[in-house]
PDB file of C-alpha atoms in Angstrom:
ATOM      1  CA  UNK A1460       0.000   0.000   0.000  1.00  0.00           C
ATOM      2  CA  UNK A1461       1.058   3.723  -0.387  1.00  0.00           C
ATOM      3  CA  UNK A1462       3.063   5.728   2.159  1.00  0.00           C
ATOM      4  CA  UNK A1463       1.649   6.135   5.384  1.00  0.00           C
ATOM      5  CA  UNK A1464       0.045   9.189   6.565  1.00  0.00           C
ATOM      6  CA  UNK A1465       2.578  11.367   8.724  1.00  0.00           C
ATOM      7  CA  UNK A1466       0.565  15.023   8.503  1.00  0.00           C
ATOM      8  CA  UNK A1467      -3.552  14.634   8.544  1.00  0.00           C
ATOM      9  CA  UNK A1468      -4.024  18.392   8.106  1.00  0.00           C
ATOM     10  CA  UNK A1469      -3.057  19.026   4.616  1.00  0.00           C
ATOM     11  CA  UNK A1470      -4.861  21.607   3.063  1.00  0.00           C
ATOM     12  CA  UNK A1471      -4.714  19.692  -0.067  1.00  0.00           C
ATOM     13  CA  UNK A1472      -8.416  18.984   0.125  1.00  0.00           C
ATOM     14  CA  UNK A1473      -9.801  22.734   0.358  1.00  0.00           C
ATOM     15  CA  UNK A1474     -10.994  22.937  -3.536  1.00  0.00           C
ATOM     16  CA  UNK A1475     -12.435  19.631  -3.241  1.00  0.00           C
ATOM     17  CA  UNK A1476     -10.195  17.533  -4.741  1.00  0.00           C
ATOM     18  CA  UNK A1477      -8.900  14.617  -2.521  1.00  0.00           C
ATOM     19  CA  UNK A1478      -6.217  12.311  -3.630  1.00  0.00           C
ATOM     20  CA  UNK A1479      -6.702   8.557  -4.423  1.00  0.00           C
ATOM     21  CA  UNK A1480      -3.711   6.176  -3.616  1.00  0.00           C
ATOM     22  CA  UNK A1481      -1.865   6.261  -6.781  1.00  0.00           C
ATOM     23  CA  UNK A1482      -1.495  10.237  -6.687  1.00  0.00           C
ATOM     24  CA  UNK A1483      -4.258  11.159  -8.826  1.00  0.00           C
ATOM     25  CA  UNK A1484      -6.723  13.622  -7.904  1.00  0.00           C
ATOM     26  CA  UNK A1485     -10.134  13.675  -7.861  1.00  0.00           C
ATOM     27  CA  UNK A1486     -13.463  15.548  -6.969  1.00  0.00           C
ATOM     28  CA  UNK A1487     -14.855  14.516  -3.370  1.00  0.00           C
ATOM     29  CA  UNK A1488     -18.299  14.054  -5.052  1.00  0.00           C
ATOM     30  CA  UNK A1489     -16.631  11.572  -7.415  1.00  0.00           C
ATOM     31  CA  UNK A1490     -18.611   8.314  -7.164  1.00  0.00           C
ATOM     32  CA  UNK A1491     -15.344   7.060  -6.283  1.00  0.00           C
ATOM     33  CA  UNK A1492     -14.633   8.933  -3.225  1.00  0.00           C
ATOM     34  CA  UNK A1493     -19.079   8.060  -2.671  1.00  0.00           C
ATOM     35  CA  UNK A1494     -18.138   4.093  -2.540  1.00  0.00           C
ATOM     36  CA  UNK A1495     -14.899   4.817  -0.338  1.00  0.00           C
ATOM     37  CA  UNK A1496     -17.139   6.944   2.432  1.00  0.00           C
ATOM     38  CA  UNK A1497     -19.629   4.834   2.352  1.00  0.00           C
ATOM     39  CA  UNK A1498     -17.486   1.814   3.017  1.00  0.00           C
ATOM     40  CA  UNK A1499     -15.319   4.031   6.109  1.00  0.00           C
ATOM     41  CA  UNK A1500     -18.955   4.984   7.376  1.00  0.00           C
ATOM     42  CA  UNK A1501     -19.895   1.104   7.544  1.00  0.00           C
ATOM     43  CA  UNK A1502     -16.626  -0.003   9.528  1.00  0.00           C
ATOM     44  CA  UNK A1503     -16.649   3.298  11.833  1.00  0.00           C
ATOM     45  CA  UNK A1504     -20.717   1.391  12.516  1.00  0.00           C
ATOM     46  CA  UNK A1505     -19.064  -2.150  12.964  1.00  0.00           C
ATOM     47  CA  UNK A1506     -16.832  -0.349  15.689  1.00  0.00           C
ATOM     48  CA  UNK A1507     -19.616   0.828  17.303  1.00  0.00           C
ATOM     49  CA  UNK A1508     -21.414  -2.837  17.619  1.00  0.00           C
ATOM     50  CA  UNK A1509     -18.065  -4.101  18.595  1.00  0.00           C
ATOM     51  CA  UNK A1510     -18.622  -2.053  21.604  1.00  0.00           C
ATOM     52  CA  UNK A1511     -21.563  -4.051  22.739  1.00  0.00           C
ATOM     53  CA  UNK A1512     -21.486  -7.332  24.701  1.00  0.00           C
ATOM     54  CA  UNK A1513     -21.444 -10.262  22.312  1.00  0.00           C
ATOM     55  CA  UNK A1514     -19.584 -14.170  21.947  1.00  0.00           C
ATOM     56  CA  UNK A1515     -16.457 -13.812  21.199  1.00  0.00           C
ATOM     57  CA  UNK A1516     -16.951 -15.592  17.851  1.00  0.00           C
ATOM     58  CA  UNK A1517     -18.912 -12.744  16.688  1.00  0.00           C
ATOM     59  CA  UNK A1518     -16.663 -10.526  18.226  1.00  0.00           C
ATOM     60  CA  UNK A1519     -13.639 -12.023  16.173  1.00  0.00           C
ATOM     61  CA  UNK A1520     -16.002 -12.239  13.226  1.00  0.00           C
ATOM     62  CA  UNK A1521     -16.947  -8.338  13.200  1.00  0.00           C
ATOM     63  CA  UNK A1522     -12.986  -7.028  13.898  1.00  0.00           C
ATOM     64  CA  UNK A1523     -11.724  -9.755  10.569  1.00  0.00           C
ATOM     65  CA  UNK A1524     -14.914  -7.975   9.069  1.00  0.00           C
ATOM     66  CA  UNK A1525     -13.263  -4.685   9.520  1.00  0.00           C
ATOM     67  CA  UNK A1526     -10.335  -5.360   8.450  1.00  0.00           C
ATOM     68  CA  UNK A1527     -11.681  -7.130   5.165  1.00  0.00           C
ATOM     69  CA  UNK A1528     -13.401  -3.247   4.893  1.00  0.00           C
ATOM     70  CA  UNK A1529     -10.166  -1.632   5.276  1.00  0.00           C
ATOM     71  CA  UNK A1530      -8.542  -3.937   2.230  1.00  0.00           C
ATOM     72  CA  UNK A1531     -11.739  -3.172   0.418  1.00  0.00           C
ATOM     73  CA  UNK A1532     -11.647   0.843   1.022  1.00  0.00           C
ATOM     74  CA  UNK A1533      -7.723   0.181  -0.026  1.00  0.00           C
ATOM     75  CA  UNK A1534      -8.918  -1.262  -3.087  1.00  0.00           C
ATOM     76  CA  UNK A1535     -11.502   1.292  -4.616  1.00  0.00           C
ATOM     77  CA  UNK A1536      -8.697   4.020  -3.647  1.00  0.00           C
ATOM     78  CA  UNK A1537      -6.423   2.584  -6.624  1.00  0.00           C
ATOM     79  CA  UNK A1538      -8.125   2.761  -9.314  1.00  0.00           C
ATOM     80  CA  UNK A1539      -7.336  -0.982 -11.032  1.00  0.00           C
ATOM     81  CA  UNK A1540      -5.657  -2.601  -7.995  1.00  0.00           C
ATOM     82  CA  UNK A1541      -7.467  -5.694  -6.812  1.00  0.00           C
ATOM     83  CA  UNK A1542      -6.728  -5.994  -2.786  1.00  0.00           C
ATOM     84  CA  UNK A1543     -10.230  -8.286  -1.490  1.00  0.00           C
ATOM     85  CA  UNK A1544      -9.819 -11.360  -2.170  1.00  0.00           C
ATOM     86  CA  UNK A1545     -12.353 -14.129  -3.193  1.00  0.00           C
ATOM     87  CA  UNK A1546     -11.585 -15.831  -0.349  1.00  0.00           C
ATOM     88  CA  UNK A1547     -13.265 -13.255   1.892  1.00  0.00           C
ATOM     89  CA  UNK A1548     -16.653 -13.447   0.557  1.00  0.00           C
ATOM     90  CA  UNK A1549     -16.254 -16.991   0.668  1.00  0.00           C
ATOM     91  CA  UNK A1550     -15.574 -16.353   4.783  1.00  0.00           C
ATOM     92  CA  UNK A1551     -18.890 -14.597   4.751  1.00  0.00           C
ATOM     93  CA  UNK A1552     -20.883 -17.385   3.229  1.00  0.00           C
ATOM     94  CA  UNK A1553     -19.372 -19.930   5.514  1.00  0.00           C
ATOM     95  CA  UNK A1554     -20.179 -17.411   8.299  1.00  0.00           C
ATOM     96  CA  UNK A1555     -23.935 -16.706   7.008  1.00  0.00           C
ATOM     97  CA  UNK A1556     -24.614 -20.483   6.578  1.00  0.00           C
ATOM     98  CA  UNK A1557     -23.303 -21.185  10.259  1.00  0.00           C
ATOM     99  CA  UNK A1558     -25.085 -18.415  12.153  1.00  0.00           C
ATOM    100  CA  UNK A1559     -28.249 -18.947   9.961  1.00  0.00           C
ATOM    101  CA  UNK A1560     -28.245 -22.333  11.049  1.00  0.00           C
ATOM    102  CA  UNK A1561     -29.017 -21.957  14.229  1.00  0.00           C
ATOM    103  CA  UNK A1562     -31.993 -19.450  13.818  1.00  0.00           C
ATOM    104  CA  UNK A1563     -35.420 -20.630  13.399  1.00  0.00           C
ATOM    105  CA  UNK A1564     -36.726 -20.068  10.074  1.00  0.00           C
ATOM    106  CA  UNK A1565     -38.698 -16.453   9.738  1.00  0.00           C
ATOM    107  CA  UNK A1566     -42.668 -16.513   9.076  1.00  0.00           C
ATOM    108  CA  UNK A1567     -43.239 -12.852   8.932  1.00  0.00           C
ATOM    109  CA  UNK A1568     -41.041  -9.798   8.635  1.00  0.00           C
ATOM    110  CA  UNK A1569     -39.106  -8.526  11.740  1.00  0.00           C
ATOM    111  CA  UNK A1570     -38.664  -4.769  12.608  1.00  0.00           C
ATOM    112  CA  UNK A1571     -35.066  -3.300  12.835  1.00  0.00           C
ATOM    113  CA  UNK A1572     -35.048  -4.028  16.613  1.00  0.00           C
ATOM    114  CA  UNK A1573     -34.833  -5.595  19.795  1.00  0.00           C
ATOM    115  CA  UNK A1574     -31.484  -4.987  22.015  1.00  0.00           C
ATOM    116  CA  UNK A1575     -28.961  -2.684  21.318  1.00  0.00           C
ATOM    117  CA  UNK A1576     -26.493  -4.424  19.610  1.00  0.00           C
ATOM    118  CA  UNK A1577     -29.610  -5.700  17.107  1.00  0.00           C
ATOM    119  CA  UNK A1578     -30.479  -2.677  16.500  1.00  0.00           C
ATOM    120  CA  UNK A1579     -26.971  -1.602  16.117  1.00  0.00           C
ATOM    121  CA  UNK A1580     -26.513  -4.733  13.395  1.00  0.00           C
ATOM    122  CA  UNK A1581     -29.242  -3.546  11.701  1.00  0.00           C
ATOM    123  CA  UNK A1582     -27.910  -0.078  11.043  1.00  0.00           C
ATOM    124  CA  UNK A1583     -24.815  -1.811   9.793  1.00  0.00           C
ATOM    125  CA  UNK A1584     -26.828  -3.973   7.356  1.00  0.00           C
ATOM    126  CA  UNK A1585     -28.587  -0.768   5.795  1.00  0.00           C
ATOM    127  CA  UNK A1586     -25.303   0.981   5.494  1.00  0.00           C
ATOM    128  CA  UNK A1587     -23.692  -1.852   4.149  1.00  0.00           C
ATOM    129  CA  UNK A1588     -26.354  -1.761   1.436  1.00  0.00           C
ATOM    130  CA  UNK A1589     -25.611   1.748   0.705  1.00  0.00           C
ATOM    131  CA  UNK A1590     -22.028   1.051   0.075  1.00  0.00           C
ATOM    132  CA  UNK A1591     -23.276  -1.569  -2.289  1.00  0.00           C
ATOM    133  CA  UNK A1592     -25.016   0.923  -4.153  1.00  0.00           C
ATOM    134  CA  UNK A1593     -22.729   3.223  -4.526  1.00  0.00           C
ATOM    135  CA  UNK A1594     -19.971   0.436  -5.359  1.00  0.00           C
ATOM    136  CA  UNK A1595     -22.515  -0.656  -8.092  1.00  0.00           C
ATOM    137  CA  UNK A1596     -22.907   3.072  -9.737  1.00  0.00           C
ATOM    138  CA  UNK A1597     -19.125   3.189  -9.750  1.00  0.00           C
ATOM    139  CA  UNK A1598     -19.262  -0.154 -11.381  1.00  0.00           C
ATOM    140  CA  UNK A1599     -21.297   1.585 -13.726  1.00  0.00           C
ATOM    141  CA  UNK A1600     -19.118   3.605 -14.753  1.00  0.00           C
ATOM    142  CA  UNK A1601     -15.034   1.942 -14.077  1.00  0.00           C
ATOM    143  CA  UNK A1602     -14.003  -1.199 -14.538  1.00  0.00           C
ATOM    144  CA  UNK A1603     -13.857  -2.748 -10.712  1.00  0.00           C
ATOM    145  CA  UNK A1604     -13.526  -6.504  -9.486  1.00  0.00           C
ATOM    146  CA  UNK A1605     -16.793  -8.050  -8.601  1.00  0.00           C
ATOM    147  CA  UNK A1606     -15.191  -8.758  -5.250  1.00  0.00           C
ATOM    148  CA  UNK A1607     -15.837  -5.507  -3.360  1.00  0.00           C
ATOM    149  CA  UNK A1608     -19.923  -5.540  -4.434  1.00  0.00           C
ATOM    150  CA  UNK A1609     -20.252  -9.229  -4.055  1.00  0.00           C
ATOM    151  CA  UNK A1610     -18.456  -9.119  -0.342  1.00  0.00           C
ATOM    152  CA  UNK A1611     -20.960  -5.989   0.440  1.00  0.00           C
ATOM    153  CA  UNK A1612     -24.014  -7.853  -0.996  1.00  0.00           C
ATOM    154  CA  UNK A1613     -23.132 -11.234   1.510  1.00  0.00           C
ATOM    155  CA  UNK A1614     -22.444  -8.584   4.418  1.00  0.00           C
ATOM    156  CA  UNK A1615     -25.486  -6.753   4.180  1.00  0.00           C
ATOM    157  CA  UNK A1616     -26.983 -10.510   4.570  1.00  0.00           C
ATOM    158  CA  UNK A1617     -24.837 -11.632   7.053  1.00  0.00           C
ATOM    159  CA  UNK A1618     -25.996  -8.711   9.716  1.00  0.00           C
ATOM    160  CA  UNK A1619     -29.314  -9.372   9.101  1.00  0.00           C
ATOM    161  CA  UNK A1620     -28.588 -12.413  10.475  1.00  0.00           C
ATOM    162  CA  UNK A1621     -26.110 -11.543  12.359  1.00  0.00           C
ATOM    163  CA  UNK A1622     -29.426  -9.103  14.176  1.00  0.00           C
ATOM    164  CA  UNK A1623     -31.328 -12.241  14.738  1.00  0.00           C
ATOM    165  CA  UNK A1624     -28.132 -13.819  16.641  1.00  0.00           C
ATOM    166  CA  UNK A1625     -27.913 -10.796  18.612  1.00  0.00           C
ATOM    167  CA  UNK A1626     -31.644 -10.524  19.557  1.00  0.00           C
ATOM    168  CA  UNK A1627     -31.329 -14.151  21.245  1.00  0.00           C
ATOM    169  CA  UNK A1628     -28.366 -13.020  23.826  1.00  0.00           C
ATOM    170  CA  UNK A1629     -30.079 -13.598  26.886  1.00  0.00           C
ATOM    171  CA  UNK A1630     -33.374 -15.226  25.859  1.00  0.00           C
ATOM    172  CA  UNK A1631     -34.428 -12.135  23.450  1.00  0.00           C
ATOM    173  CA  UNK A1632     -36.234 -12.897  20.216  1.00  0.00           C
ATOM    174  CA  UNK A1633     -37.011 -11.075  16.879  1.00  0.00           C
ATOM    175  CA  UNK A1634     -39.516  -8.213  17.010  1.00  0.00           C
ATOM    176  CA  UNK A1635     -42.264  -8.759  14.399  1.00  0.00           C
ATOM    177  CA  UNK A1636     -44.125  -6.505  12.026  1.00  0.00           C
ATOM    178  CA  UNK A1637     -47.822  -6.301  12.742  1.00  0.00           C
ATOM    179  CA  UNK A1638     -48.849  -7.240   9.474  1.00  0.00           C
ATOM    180  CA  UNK A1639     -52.990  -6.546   8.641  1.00  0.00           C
ATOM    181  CA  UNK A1640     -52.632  -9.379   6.661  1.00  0.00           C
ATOM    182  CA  UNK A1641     -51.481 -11.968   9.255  1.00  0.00           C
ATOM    183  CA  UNK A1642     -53.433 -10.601  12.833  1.00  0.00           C
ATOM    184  CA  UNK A1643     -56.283 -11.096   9.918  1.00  0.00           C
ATOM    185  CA  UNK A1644     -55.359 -14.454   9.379  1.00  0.00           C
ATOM    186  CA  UNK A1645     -55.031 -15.129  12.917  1.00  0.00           C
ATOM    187  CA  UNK A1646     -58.449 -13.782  13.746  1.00  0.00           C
ATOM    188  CA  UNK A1647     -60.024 -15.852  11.072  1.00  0.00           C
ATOM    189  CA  UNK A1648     -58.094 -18.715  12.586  1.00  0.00           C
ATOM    190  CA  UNK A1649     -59.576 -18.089  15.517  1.00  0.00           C
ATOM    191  CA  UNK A1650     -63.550 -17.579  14.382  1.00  0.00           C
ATOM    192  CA  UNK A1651     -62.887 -21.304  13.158  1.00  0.00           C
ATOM    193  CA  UNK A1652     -62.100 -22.733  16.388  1.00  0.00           C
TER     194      UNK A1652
END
């Protein structure tokens, strides 16, 4: 990678250009620099779930997470330099499959809640799916690896589930959506009875 950072105040950035890591320049509203926040924004929310209490297997799970982030931000900041590898998506779907495993299966929507670190999950997962977006419209537009959008799409999946893990810690469960269609269901179920 490119030479660490010795001065953070720079200056350079004050016409709103910022520089990528192989010395180009660039506008900050490139979609570029977009994909890049967005990724820093969804690690800086992993840190914040890794402040909650948690097993230490999703606690080791989350910081190799954030570190797979950091190799991805690396990545879209060099324009044609490949840094993910295939083998971490791959980690995620051996994660998803292992934590989904142990969850009963879903028969209704569930709300973006519960316990803190949930809830915290959950704002992960939608952020994650941001960053996909935004690595997809710079898809769109530069050649990139499929790596960095396929790792974000499995992510995105893997703190949904990840919520549903979380929600269990001390006997907690999902929190439903009130659907009209199903408390109608379950009133019809009951006129039958």
């Amino acid at each position: 990678m490119g030479n660490r950072l010795s001065q953070i105040a720079t200056r350079t950035g004050d016409a709103g250009t910022t520089g990528l890591g192989d010395n180009t320049r660039v506008s900050k509203n490139s979609l570029r620099v977009h994909a890049m926040g967005e990724v820093d924004e969804l690690n800086s929310h992993i840190g914040v779930l890794l402040c909650e209490d948690m097993a230490d297997g999703i606690r080791s799970l989350l910081v190799e997470i954030q570190h797979q982030l950091f190799n991805l931000g690396g990545e879209l900041s060099i324009p044609g330099f490949n840094l993910l590898k295939d083998e971490a998506v791959l980690a995620l779907d051996e994660a998803l499959a292992l934590h989904n495993e142990a969850l009963p299966r879903l028969q209704e929507f569930i709300l973006p809640a519960g316990n803190r670190a949930a809830s915290l999950a959950h704002v992960c997962r939608t952020v994650a799916r941001r960053a996909e977006r935004a690595v997809v419209a710079l898809g769109n537009e530069e050649a990139i690896g499929d790596a960095p959008r396929q790792y974000l799409n499995r992510l995105s999946d893997l703190m949904f589930v990840l919520s549903r893990v979380l929600n269990r810690m001390n006997g907690g469960d999902d929190v439903y959506w009130k659907s009209e269609r199903m408390a109608a269901g379950q009133a019809q179920d009951g006129e039958g009875a």
